[in-house]
């Protein structure tokens, strides 16, 4: 495991203005804690911290943090957490965790994939589910990375955490059944197959163009029934109306003679 030295200084001001001033001067505010000690605010040079994090060990690099507050005592730490600007991705804060080199600890180790999956040649797509796993070991035995050969990975195959090969001095903490990587069928092909399967029953249920006129012809007599009923009822209605008209005519004819009879006696009396 790689080991480097980093200069730091004790941070006096804790307000926002002080933090802005530090960042403006090329310093990164941070804090040191762990091993039962009280948290201690510090500041480190931004460029020096960037160089430390770009070593082969990455964030698992062992750092001898020399705090220049007069006694320049150094303590071994690792980077526990980094905060970054959401837009520029610059480091805005760093947490250092003090460690004991004689006691095991948990660390996240990156996974490196080597080769090309055989399933890609058959139209499969290589998917990565985990890019790092958590292991437990002594600080000086933290592996820089875990190498995984994927050449034999076919379509439908998967690599799990239990398949990873770790150094003898390290034990994996991540759940062994978790999937690290797999080769799957492209989603476009899966969607096309599903669409074809679903569309077939739908097409079977659609009536043909030749059958459409027959269905319409069968519907027409049903629609014509009210009209036929109406036409059947019309002769009875006409008969009733004719009977009524005849009755009115007979009544009129009876009324005329009565009127004439009443008129004659009146004329005779006047003579």
PDB file of C-alpha atoms in Angstrom:
ATOM      1  CA  UNK A   1       0.000   0.000   0.000  1.00  0.00           C
ATOM      2  CA  UNK A   2       1.338   3.400  -1.034  1.00  0.00           C
ATOM      3  CA  UNK A   3       2.150   5.905   1.687  1.00  0.00           C
ATOM      4  CA  UNK A   4       2.671   9.666   1.299  1.00  0.00           C
ATOM      5  CA  UNK A   5       3.147  12.773   3.428  1.00  0.00           C
ATOM      6  CA  UNK A   6       0.797  15.767   3.334  1.00  0.00           C
ATOM      7  CA  UNK A   7       1.293  19.135   5.004  1.00  0.00           C
ATOM      8  CA  UNK A   8      -1.613  20.636   6.938  1.00  0.00           C
ATOM      9  CA  UNK A   9      -2.225  23.492   9.318  1.00  0.00           C
ATOM     10  CA  UNK A  10      -4.656  24.028  12.147  1.00  0.00           C
ATOM     11  CA  UNK A  11      -7.729  26.021  11.149  1.00  0.00           C
ATOM     12  CA  UNK A  12      -8.720  28.751  13.594  1.00  0.00           C
ATOM     13  CA  UNK A  13     -11.783  30.323  12.020  1.00  0.00           C
ATOM     14  CA  UNK A  14     -14.843  28.128  11.453  1.00  0.00           C
ATOM     15  CA  UNK A  15     -17.260  30.590   9.880  1.00  0.00           C
ATOM     16  CA  UNK A  16     -18.358  30.763   6.242  1.00  0.00           C
ATOM     17  CA  UNK A  17     -16.257  33.851   5.579  1.00  0.00           C
ATOM     18  CA  UNK A  18     -13.127  32.109   6.855  1.00  0.00           C
ATOM     19  CA  UNK A  19     -13.854  29.038   4.705  1.00  0.00           C
ATOM     20  CA  UNK A  20     -14.346  31.212   1.604  1.00  0.00           C
ATOM     21  CA  UNK A  21     -11.065  32.980   2.318  1.00  0.00           C
ATOM     22  CA  UNK A  22      -9.235  29.650   2.586  1.00  0.00           C
ATOM     23  CA  UNK A  23     -10.637  28.416  -0.727  1.00  0.00           C
ATOM     24  CA  UNK A  24      -9.789  31.699  -2.388  1.00  0.00           C
ATOM     25  CA  UNK A  25      -6.178  31.224  -1.210  1.00  0.00           C
ATOM     26  CA  UNK A  26      -5.990  27.702  -2.668  1.00  0.00           C
ATOM     27  CA  UNK A  27      -6.625  25.883   0.613  1.00  0.00           C
ATOM     28  CA  UNK A  28      -9.144  23.109   1.305  1.00  0.00           C
ATOM     29  CA  UNK A  29     -10.856  23.109   4.702  1.00  0.00           C
ATOM     30  CA  UNK A  30     -10.950  19.735   6.414  1.00  0.00           C
ATOM     31  CA  UNK A  31     -11.262  17.902   9.693  1.00  0.00           C
ATOM     32  CA  UNK A  32      -9.326  15.103  11.418  1.00  0.00           C
ATOM     33  CA  UNK A  33     -11.113  12.611  13.684  1.00  0.00           C
ATOM     34  CA  UNK A  34     -11.009   8.980  14.801  1.00  0.00           C
ATOM     35  CA  UNK A  35      -9.344   6.720  17.393  1.00  0.00           C
ATOM     36  CA  UNK A  36     -11.303   8.388  20.200  1.00  0.00           C
ATOM     37  CA  UNK A  37      -9.848  11.838  19.557  1.00  0.00           C
ATOM     38  CA  UNK A  38     -11.803  15.067  19.354  1.00  0.00           C
ATOM     39  CA  UNK A  39     -12.355  16.365  15.815  1.00  0.00           C
ATOM     40  CA  UNK A  40      -9.714  18.864  14.796  1.00  0.00           C
ATOM     41  CA  UNK A  41     -10.278  21.419  11.988  1.00  0.00           C
ATOM     42  CA  UNK A  42      -7.384  21.686   9.504  1.00  0.00           C
ATOM     43  CA  UNK A  43      -6.605  23.111   6.074  1.00  0.00           C
ATOM     44  CA  UNK A  44      -4.485  21.560   3.284  1.00  0.00           C
ATOM     45  CA  UNK A  45      -3.180  22.821  -0.034  1.00  0.00           C
ATOM     46  CA  UNK A  46      -5.649  22.041  -2.850  1.00  0.00           C
ATOM     47  CA  UNK A  47      -2.952  21.024  -5.377  1.00  0.00           C
ATOM     48  CA  UNK A  48      -1.083  18.868  -2.857  1.00  0.00           C
ATOM     49  CA  UNK A  49      -4.309  17.054  -1.922  1.00  0.00           C
ATOM     50  CA  UNK A  50      -5.110  16.465  -5.593  1.00  0.00           C
ATOM     51  CA  UNK A  51      -1.658  14.912  -6.139  1.00  0.00           C
ATOM     52  CA  UNK A  52      -2.152  12.597  -3.139  1.00  0.00           C
ATOM     53  CA  UNK A  53      -5.517  11.354  -4.456  1.00  0.00           C
ATOM     54  CA  UNK A  54      -4.107  10.600  -7.917  1.00  0.00           C
ATOM     55  CA  UNK A  55      -1.646   7.949  -6.727  1.00  0.00           C
ATOM     56  CA  UNK A  56      -2.091   4.240  -7.543  1.00  0.00           C
ATOM     57  CA  UNK A  57      -3.871   3.683  -4.224  1.00  0.00           C
ATOM     58  CA  UNK A  58      -6.438   6.406  -4.905  1.00  0.00           C
ATOM     59  CA  UNK A  59      -8.529   7.301  -1.885  1.00  0.00           C
ATOM     60  CA  UNK A  60      -7.104   4.358   0.075  1.00  0.00           C
ATOM     61  CA  UNK A  61      -3.640   5.873   0.139  1.00  0.00           C
ATOM     62  CA  UNK A  62      -2.065   6.059   3.599  1.00  0.00           C
ATOM     63  CA  UNK A  63      -1.315   9.686   4.497  1.00  0.00           C
ATOM     64  CA  UNK A  64       1.116  10.870   7.129  1.00  0.00           C
ATOM     65  CA  UNK A  65      -0.622  14.161   7.901  1.00  0.00           C
ATOM     66  CA  UNK A  66       1.978  16.639   9.223  1.00  0.00           C
ATOM     67  CA  UNK A  67       0.034  19.328  11.042  1.00  0.00           C
ATOM     68  CA  UNK A  68       2.288  22.417  11.163  1.00  0.00           C
ATOM     69  CA  UNK A  69       1.119  24.034  14.376  1.00  0.00           C
ATOM     70  CA  UNK A  70       4.580  24.355  15.885  1.00  0.00           C
ATOM     71  CA  UNK A  71       5.308  20.771  16.920  1.00  0.00           C
ATOM     72  CA  UNK A  72       4.826  19.316  13.371  1.00  0.00           C
ATOM     73  CA  UNK A  73       3.620  16.008  14.696  1.00  0.00           C
ATOM     74  CA  UNK A  74       2.340  13.636  12.040  1.00  0.00           C
ATOM     75  CA  UNK A  75      -0.443  11.107  12.327  1.00  0.00           C
ATOM     76  CA  UNK A  76      -1.442   8.432   9.844  1.00  0.00           C
ATOM     77  CA  UNK A  77      -4.839   9.026   8.278  1.00  0.00           C
ATOM     78  CA  UNK A  78      -6.923   7.995   5.273  1.00  0.00           C
ATOM     79  CA  UNK A  79      -9.414  10.073   3.319  1.00  0.00           C
ATOM     80  CA  UNK A  80     -12.841   9.191   4.705  1.00  0.00           C
ATOM     81  CA  UNK A  81     -15.025  11.584   2.724  1.00  0.00           C
ATOM     82  CA  UNK A  82     -14.742  14.271   0.060  1.00  0.00           C
ATOM     83  CA  UNK A  83     -17.213  17.055  -0.688  1.00  0.00           C
ATOM     84  CA  UNK A  84     -17.228  18.597  -4.169  1.00  0.00           C
ATOM     85  CA  UNK A  85     -18.763  21.584  -5.906  1.00  0.00           C
ATOM     86  CA  UNK A  86     -21.902  20.380  -7.700  1.00  0.00           C
ATOM     87  CA  UNK A  87     -20.992  22.235 -10.905  1.00  0.00           C
ATOM     88  CA  UNK A  88     -17.196  22.439 -11.156  1.00  0.00           C
ATOM     89  CA  UNK A  89     -16.575  19.239  -9.143  1.00  0.00           C
ATOM     90  CA  UNK A  90     -13.743  20.918  -7.238  1.00  0.00           C
ATOM     91  CA  UNK A  91     -13.031  19.563  -3.745  1.00  0.00           C
ATOM     92  CA  UNK A  92     -14.621  21.855  -1.168  1.00  0.00           C
ATOM     93  CA  UNK A  93     -14.026  19.837   2.040  1.00  0.00           C
ATOM     94  CA  UNK A  94     -12.107  16.732   3.160  1.00  0.00           C
ATOM     95  CA  UNK A  95     -12.520  14.391   6.128  1.00  0.00           C
ATOM     96  CA  UNK A  96      -9.373  12.641   7.403  1.00  0.00           C
ATOM     97  CA  UNK A  97      -9.785   9.543   9.561  1.00  0.00           C
ATOM     98  CA  UNK A  98      -6.964   8.709  11.988  1.00  0.00           C
ATOM     99  CA  UNK A  99      -6.083   5.005  11.929  1.00  0.00           C
ATOM    100  CA  UNK A 100      -4.083   2.434  13.866  1.00  0.00           C
ATOM    101  CA  UNK A 101      -1.785   0.496  11.539  1.00  0.00           C
ATOM    102  CA  UNK A 102      -2.079  -2.608  13.731  1.00  0.00           C
ATOM    103  CA  UNK A 103      -5.884  -2.857  13.628  1.00  0.00           C
ATOM    104  CA  UNK A 104      -8.036  -4.012  10.658  1.00  0.00           C
ATOM    105  CA  UNK A 105     -10.397  -1.547   9.041  1.00  0.00           C
ATOM    106  CA  UNK A 106     -12.987  -1.503   6.254  1.00  0.00           C
ATOM    107  CA  UNK A 107     -12.167   0.144   2.951  1.00  0.00           C
ATOM    108  CA  UNK A 108     -13.804   0.444  -0.469  1.00  0.00           C
ATOM    109  CA  UNK A 109     -11.678  -1.121  -3.199  1.00  0.00           C
ATOM    110  CA  UNK A 110     -12.313  -0.415  -6.912  1.00  0.00           C
ATOM    111  CA  UNK A 111     -12.973  -3.270  -9.380  1.00  0.00           C
ATOM    112  CA  UNK A 112     -11.003  -3.397 -12.640  1.00  0.00           C
ATOM    113  CA  UNK A 113     -12.441  -5.353 -15.594  1.00  0.00           C
ATOM    114  CA  UNK A 114      -9.991  -7.037 -17.966  1.00  0.00           C
ATOM    115  CA  UNK A 115     -10.768  -8.394 -21.455  1.00  0.00           C
ATOM    116  CA  UNK A 116     -13.986  -8.398 -23.488  1.00  0.00           C
ATOM    117  CA  UNK A 117     -17.057 -10.469 -22.745  1.00  0.00           C
ATOM    118  CA  UNK A 118     -17.701 -13.255 -25.278  1.00  0.00           C
ATOM    119  CA  UNK A 119     -21.429 -12.465 -25.213  1.00  0.00           C
ATOM    120  CA  UNK A 120     -20.830  -9.109 -26.920  1.00  0.00           C
ATOM    121  CA  UNK A 121     -20.014 -10.930 -30.179  1.00  0.00           C
ATOM    122  CA  UNK A 122     -23.442 -12.641 -29.925  1.00  0.00           C
ATOM    123  CA  UNK A 123     -25.270  -9.321 -29.638  1.00  0.00           C
ATOM    124  CA  UNK A 124     -25.225  -9.009 -25.853  1.00  0.00           C
ATOM    125  CA  UNK A 125     -24.550  -5.869 -23.830  1.00  0.00           C
ATOM    126  CA  UNK A 126     -22.040  -5.801 -20.963  1.00  0.00           C
ATOM    127  CA  UNK A 127     -23.495  -4.120 -17.866  1.00  0.00           C
ATOM    128  CA  UNK A 128     -21.613  -3.158 -14.687  1.00  0.00           C
ATOM    129  CA  UNK A 129     -23.593  -3.218 -11.435  1.00  0.00           C
ATOM    130  CA  UNK A 130     -20.766  -2.712  -8.912  1.00  0.00           C
ATOM    131  CA  UNK A 131     -17.583  -0.708  -9.418  1.00  0.00           C
ATOM    132  CA  UNK A 132     -16.178  -1.252  -5.938  1.00  0.00           C
ATOM    133  CA  UNK A 133     -16.558  -3.586  -2.974  1.00  0.00           C
ATOM    134  CA  UNK A 134     -15.908  -3.175   0.729  1.00  0.00           C
ATOM    135  CA  UNK A 135     -13.122  -5.306   2.210  1.00  0.00           C
ATOM    136  CA  UNK A 136     -11.652  -5.664   5.701  1.00  0.00           C
ATOM    137  CA  UNK A 137      -7.931  -5.926   6.369  1.00  0.00           C
ATOM    138  CA  UNK A 138      -4.985  -4.121   7.926  1.00  0.00           C
ATOM    139  CA  UNK A 139      -4.393  -0.573   6.604  1.00  0.00           C
ATOM    140  CA  UNK A 140      -1.101  -1.595   5.054  1.00  0.00           C
ATOM    141  CA  UNK A 141      -2.729  -4.554   3.218  1.00  0.00           C
ATOM    142  CA  UNK A 142      -5.572  -2.739   1.443  1.00  0.00           C
ATOM    143  CA  UNK A 143      -5.457  -3.848  -2.222  1.00  0.00           C
ATOM    144  CA  UNK A 144      -5.212  -1.055  -4.800  1.00  0.00           C
ATOM    145  CA  UNK A 145      -7.883  -2.750  -6.924  1.00  0.00           C
ATOM    146  CA  UNK A 146      -9.534  -6.120  -7.583  1.00  0.00           C
ATOM    147  CA  UNK A 147      -9.021  -7.474 -11.110  1.00  0.00           C
ATOM    148  CA  UNK A 148     -11.835  -9.389 -12.847  1.00  0.00           C
ATOM    149  CA  UNK A 149     -11.388 -11.210 -16.182  1.00  0.00           C
ATOM    150  CA  UNK A 150     -14.624 -11.120 -18.224  1.00  0.00           C
ATOM    151  CA  UNK A 151     -13.498 -12.941 -21.404  1.00  0.00           C
ATOM    152  CA  UNK A 152     -15.639 -16.039 -20.685  1.00  0.00           C
ATOM    153  CA  UNK A 153     -18.793 -14.063 -19.866  1.00  0.00           C
ATOM    154  CA  UNK A 154     -21.589 -15.059 -22.284  1.00  0.00           C
ATOM    155  CA  UNK A 155     -25.126 -13.769 -22.791  1.00  0.00           C
ATOM    156  CA  UNK A 156     -27.089 -14.356 -19.586  1.00  0.00           C
ATOM    157  CA  UNK A 157     -23.952 -14.963 -17.498  1.00  0.00           C
ATOM    158  CA  UNK A 158     -23.149 -12.908 -14.403  1.00  0.00           C
ATOM    159  CA  UNK A 159     -20.259 -12.344 -12.018  1.00  0.00           C
ATOM    160  CA  UNK A 160     -21.148 -12.096  -8.324  1.00  0.00           C
ATOM    161  CA  UNK A 161     -19.182 -10.778  -5.373  1.00  0.00           C
ATOM    162  CA  UNK A 162     -18.545 -14.369  -4.276  1.00  0.00           C
ATOM    163  CA  UNK A 163     -16.686 -14.945  -7.565  1.00  0.00           C
ATOM    164  CA  UNK A 164     -14.101 -12.228  -6.875  1.00  0.00           C
ATOM    165  CA  UNK A 165     -10.541 -13.266  -6.056  1.00  0.00           C
ATOM    166  CA  UNK A 166      -9.119 -11.269  -3.146  1.00  0.00           C
ATOM    167  CA  UNK A 167      -5.721 -11.347  -1.459  1.00  0.00           C
ATOM    168  CA  UNK A 168      -5.489 -13.885   1.344  1.00  0.00           C
ATOM    169  CA  UNK A 169      -5.124 -11.168   3.975  1.00  0.00           C
ATOM    170  CA  UNK A 170      -8.390  -9.424   2.988  1.00  0.00           C
ATOM    171  CA  UNK A 171     -11.999 -10.529   3.490  1.00  0.00           C
ATOM    172  CA  UNK A 172     -14.972  -9.168   1.579  1.00  0.00           C
ATOM    173  CA  UNK A 173     -17.703  -7.325   3.495  1.00  0.00           C
ATOM    174  CA  UNK A 174     -20.121  -6.690   0.605  1.00  0.00           C
ATOM    175  CA  UNK A 175     -22.928  -9.285   0.337  1.00  0.00           C
ATOM    176  CA  UNK A 176     -21.644 -12.285  -1.696  1.00  0.00           C
ATOM    177  CA  UNK A 177     -24.856 -12.620  -3.757  1.00  0.00           C
ATOM    178  CA  UNK A 178     -24.645  -9.093  -5.192  1.00  0.00           C
ATOM    179  CA  UNK A 179     -24.119  -8.948  -8.960  1.00  0.00           C
ATOM    180  CA  UNK A 180     -20.907  -7.279 -10.099  1.00  0.00           C
ATOM    181  CA  UNK A 181     -21.394  -7.466 -13.884  1.00  0.00           C
ATOM    182  CA  UNK A 182     -23.498  -9.331 -16.455  1.00  0.00           C
ATOM    183  CA  UNK A 183     -24.139  -9.653 -20.190  1.00  0.00           C
ATOM    184  CA  UNK A 184     -27.770  -9.096 -21.152  1.00  0.00           C
ATOM    185  CA  UNK A 185     -29.884  -9.088 -24.328  1.00  0.00           C
ATOM    186  CA  UNK A 186     -30.300  -5.540 -25.726  1.00  0.00           C
ATOM    187  CA  UNK A 187     -33.514  -3.891 -24.539  1.00  0.00           C
ATOM    188  CA  UNK A 188     -34.506  -2.936 -28.112  1.00  0.00           C
ATOM    189  CA  UNK A 189     -34.628  -6.613 -29.108  1.00  0.00           C
ATOM    190  CA  UNK A 190     -36.653  -7.512 -26.017  1.00  0.00           C
ATOM    191  CA  UNK A 191     -39.210  -4.755 -26.727  1.00  0.00           C
ATOM    192  CA  UNK A 192     -39.577  -5.825 -30.374  1.00  0.00           C
ATOM    193  CA  UNK A 193     -40.224  -9.449 -29.337  1.00  0.00           C
ATOM    194  CA  UNK A 194     -42.824  -8.392 -26.765  1.00  0.00           C
ATOM    195  CA  UNK A 195     -44.622  -6.153 -29.283  1.00  0.00           C
ATOM    196  CA  UNK A 196     -44.864  -8.972 -31.851  1.00  0.00           C
ATOM    197  CA  UNK A 197     -46.245 -11.417 -29.277  1.00  0.00           C
ATOM    198  CA  UNK A 198     -48.885  -8.974 -28.021  1.00  0.00           C
ATOM    199  CA  UNK A 199     -49.936  -7.818 -31.496  1.00  0.00           C
ATOM    200  CA  UNK A 200     -50.773 -11.329 -32.828  1.00  0.00           C
ATOM    201  CA  UNK A 201     -53.932 -11.948 -30.693  1.00  0.00           C
ATOM    202  CA  UNK A 202     -55.132  -8.416 -31.412  1.00  0.00           C
ATOM    203  CA  UNK A 203     -54.948  -9.006 -35.158  1.00  0.00           C
ATOM    204  CA  UNK A 204     -56.882 -12.278 -34.820  1.00  0.00           C
ATOM    205  CA  UNK A 205     -59.758 -10.449 -33.134  1.00  0.00           C
ATOM    206  CA  UNK A 206     -60.136  -7.749 -35.845  1.00  0.00           C
ATOM    207  CA  UNK A 207     -63.074  -8.483 -38.262  1.00  0.00           C
ATOM    208  CA  UNK A 208     -62.167  -8.803 -41.957  1.00  0.00           C
ATOM    209  CA  UNK A 209     -63.274  -6.248 -44.568  1.00  0.00           C
ATOM    210  CA  UNK A 210     -65.388  -8.928 -46.351  1.00  0.00           C
ATOM    211  CA  UNK A 211     -67.326  -9.645 -43.170  1.00  0.00           C
ATOM    212  CA  UNK A 212     -68.097  -5.981 -42.504  1.00  0.00           C
ATOM    213  CA  UNK A 213     -70.949  -5.637 -45.093  1.00  0.00           C
ATOM    214  CA  UNK A 214     -72.556  -8.834 -43.774  1.00  0.00           C
ATOM    215  CA  UNK A 215     -72.508  -7.413 -40.250  1.00  0.00           C
ATOM    216  CA  UNK A 216     -74.013  -4.167 -41.543  1.00  0.00           C
ATOM    217  CA  UNK A 217     -76.683  -6.112 -43.477  1.00  0.00           C
ATOM    218  CA  UNK A 218     -77.573  -8.037 -40.348  1.00  0.00           C
ATOM    219  CA  UNK A 219     -77.896  -4.807 -38.425  1.00  0.00           C
ATOM    220  CA  UNK A 220     -80.218  -3.139 -40.970  1.00  0.00           C
ATOM    221  CA  UNK A 221     -83.311  -5.363 -40.423  1.00  0.00           C
ATOM    222  CA  UNK A 222     -83.021  -4.710 -36.702  1.00  0.00           C
ATOM    223  CA  UNK A 223     -83.033  -0.966 -37.404  1.00  0.00           C
ATOM    224  CA  UNK A 224     -86.000  -1.342 -39.859  1.00  0.00           C
ATOM    225  CA  UNK A 225     -88.270  -3.033 -37.296  1.00  0.00           C
ATOM    226  CA  UNK A 226     -89.466   0.232 -35.694  1.00  0.00           C
ATOM    227  CA  UNK A 227     -90.279   1.593 -39.171  1.00  0.00           C
ATOM    228  CA  UNK A 228     -92.241  -1.573 -40.031  1.00  0.00           C
ATOM    229  CA  UNK A 229     -94.108  -1.308 -36.764  1.00  0.00           C
ATOM    230  CA  UNK A 230     -94.860   2.319 -37.539  1.00  0.00           C
ATOM    231  CA  UNK A 231     -96.164   1.436 -41.022  1.00  0.00           C
ATOM    232  CA  UNK A 232     -98.256  -1.407 -39.570  1.00  0.00           C
ATOM    233  CA  UNK A 233     -99.815   0.960 -37.070  1.00  0.00           C
ATOM    234  CA  UNK A 234    -100.598   3.640 -39.694  1.00  0.00           C
ATOM    235  CA  UNK A 235    -103.593   1.730 -41.377  1.00  0.00           C
ATOM    236  CA  UNK A 236    -105.302   1.431 -38.007  1.00  0.00           C
ATOM    237  CA  UNK A 237    -104.727   5.104 -37.384  1.00  0.00           C
ATOM    238  CA  UNK A 238    -106.082   5.973 -40.859  1.00  0.00           C
ATOM    239  CA  UNK A 239    -109.187   3.769 -40.253  1.00  0.00           C
ATOM    240  CA  UNK A 240    -109.854   5.532 -36.981  1.00  0.00           C
ATOM    241  CA  UNK A 241    -109.469   8.961 -38.566  1.00  0.00           C
ATOM    242  CA  UNK A 242    -111.802   7.945 -41.446  1.00  0.00           C
ATOM    243  CA  UNK A 243    -114.464   6.761 -38.973  1.00  0.00           C
ATOM    244  CA  UNK A 244    -114.260  10.035 -37.142  1.00  0.00           C
ATOM    245  CA  UNK A 245    -114.617  12.040 -40.371  1.00  0.00           C
ATOM    246  CA  UNK A 246    -117.710   9.998 -41.407  1.00  0.00           C
ATOM    247  CA  UNK A 247    -119.338  10.569 -38.056  1.00  0.00           C
ATOM    248  CA  UNK A 248    -118.810  14.314 -38.383  1.00  0.00           C
ATOM    249  CA  UNK A 249    -120.338  14.245 -41.916  1.00  0.00           C
ATOM    250  CA  UNK A 250    -123.464  12.371 -40.739  1.00  0.00           C
ATOM    251  CA  UNK A 251    -123.924  14.791 -37.900  1.00  0.00           C
ATOM    252  CA  UNK A 252    -123.796  17.705 -40.350  1.00  0.00           C
ATOM    253  CA  UNK A 253    -126.375  16.198 -42.662  1.00  0.00           C
ATOM    254  CA  UNK A 254    -128.807  15.623 -39.760  1.00  0.00           C
ATOM    255  CA  UNK A 255    -128.383  19.189 -38.601  1.00  0.00           C
ATOM    256  CA  UNK A 256    -129.420  20.809 -41.946  1.00  0.00           C
ATOM    257  CA  UNK A 257    -133.028  19.426 -42.152  1.00  0.00           C
ATOM    258  CA  UNK A 258    -133.693  20.499 -38.582  1.00  0.00           C
ATOM    259  CA  UNK A 259    -132.732  24.004 -39.466  1.00  0.00           C
ATOM    260  CA  UNK A 260    -135.045  24.053 -42.514  1.00  0.00           C
ATOM    261  CA  UNK A 261    -138.039  22.697 -40.614  1.00  0.00           C
ATOM    262  CA  UNK A 262    -137.767  25.386 -38.004  1.00  0.00           C
ATOM    263  CA  UNK A 263    -137.649  28.124 -40.701  1.00  0.00           C
ATOM    264  CA  UNK A 264    -140.934  27.194 -42.570  1.00  0.00           C
ATOM    265  CA  UNK A 265    -143.409  27.730 -39.717  1.00  0.00           C
ATOM    266  CA  UNK A 266    -141.969  31.165 -39.080  1.00  0.00           C
ATOM    267  CA  UNK A 267    -142.539  32.124 -42.720  1.00  0.00           C
ATOM    268  CA  UNK A 268    -146.184  30.816 -42.755  1.00  0.00           C
ATOM    269  CA  UNK A 269    -147.209  32.802 -39.646  1.00  0.00           C
ATOM    270  CA  UNK A 270    -146.071  36.065 -41.188  1.00  0.00           C
ATOM    271  CA  UNK A 271    -148.405  35.573 -44.208  1.00  0.00           C
TER     272      UNK A 271
END
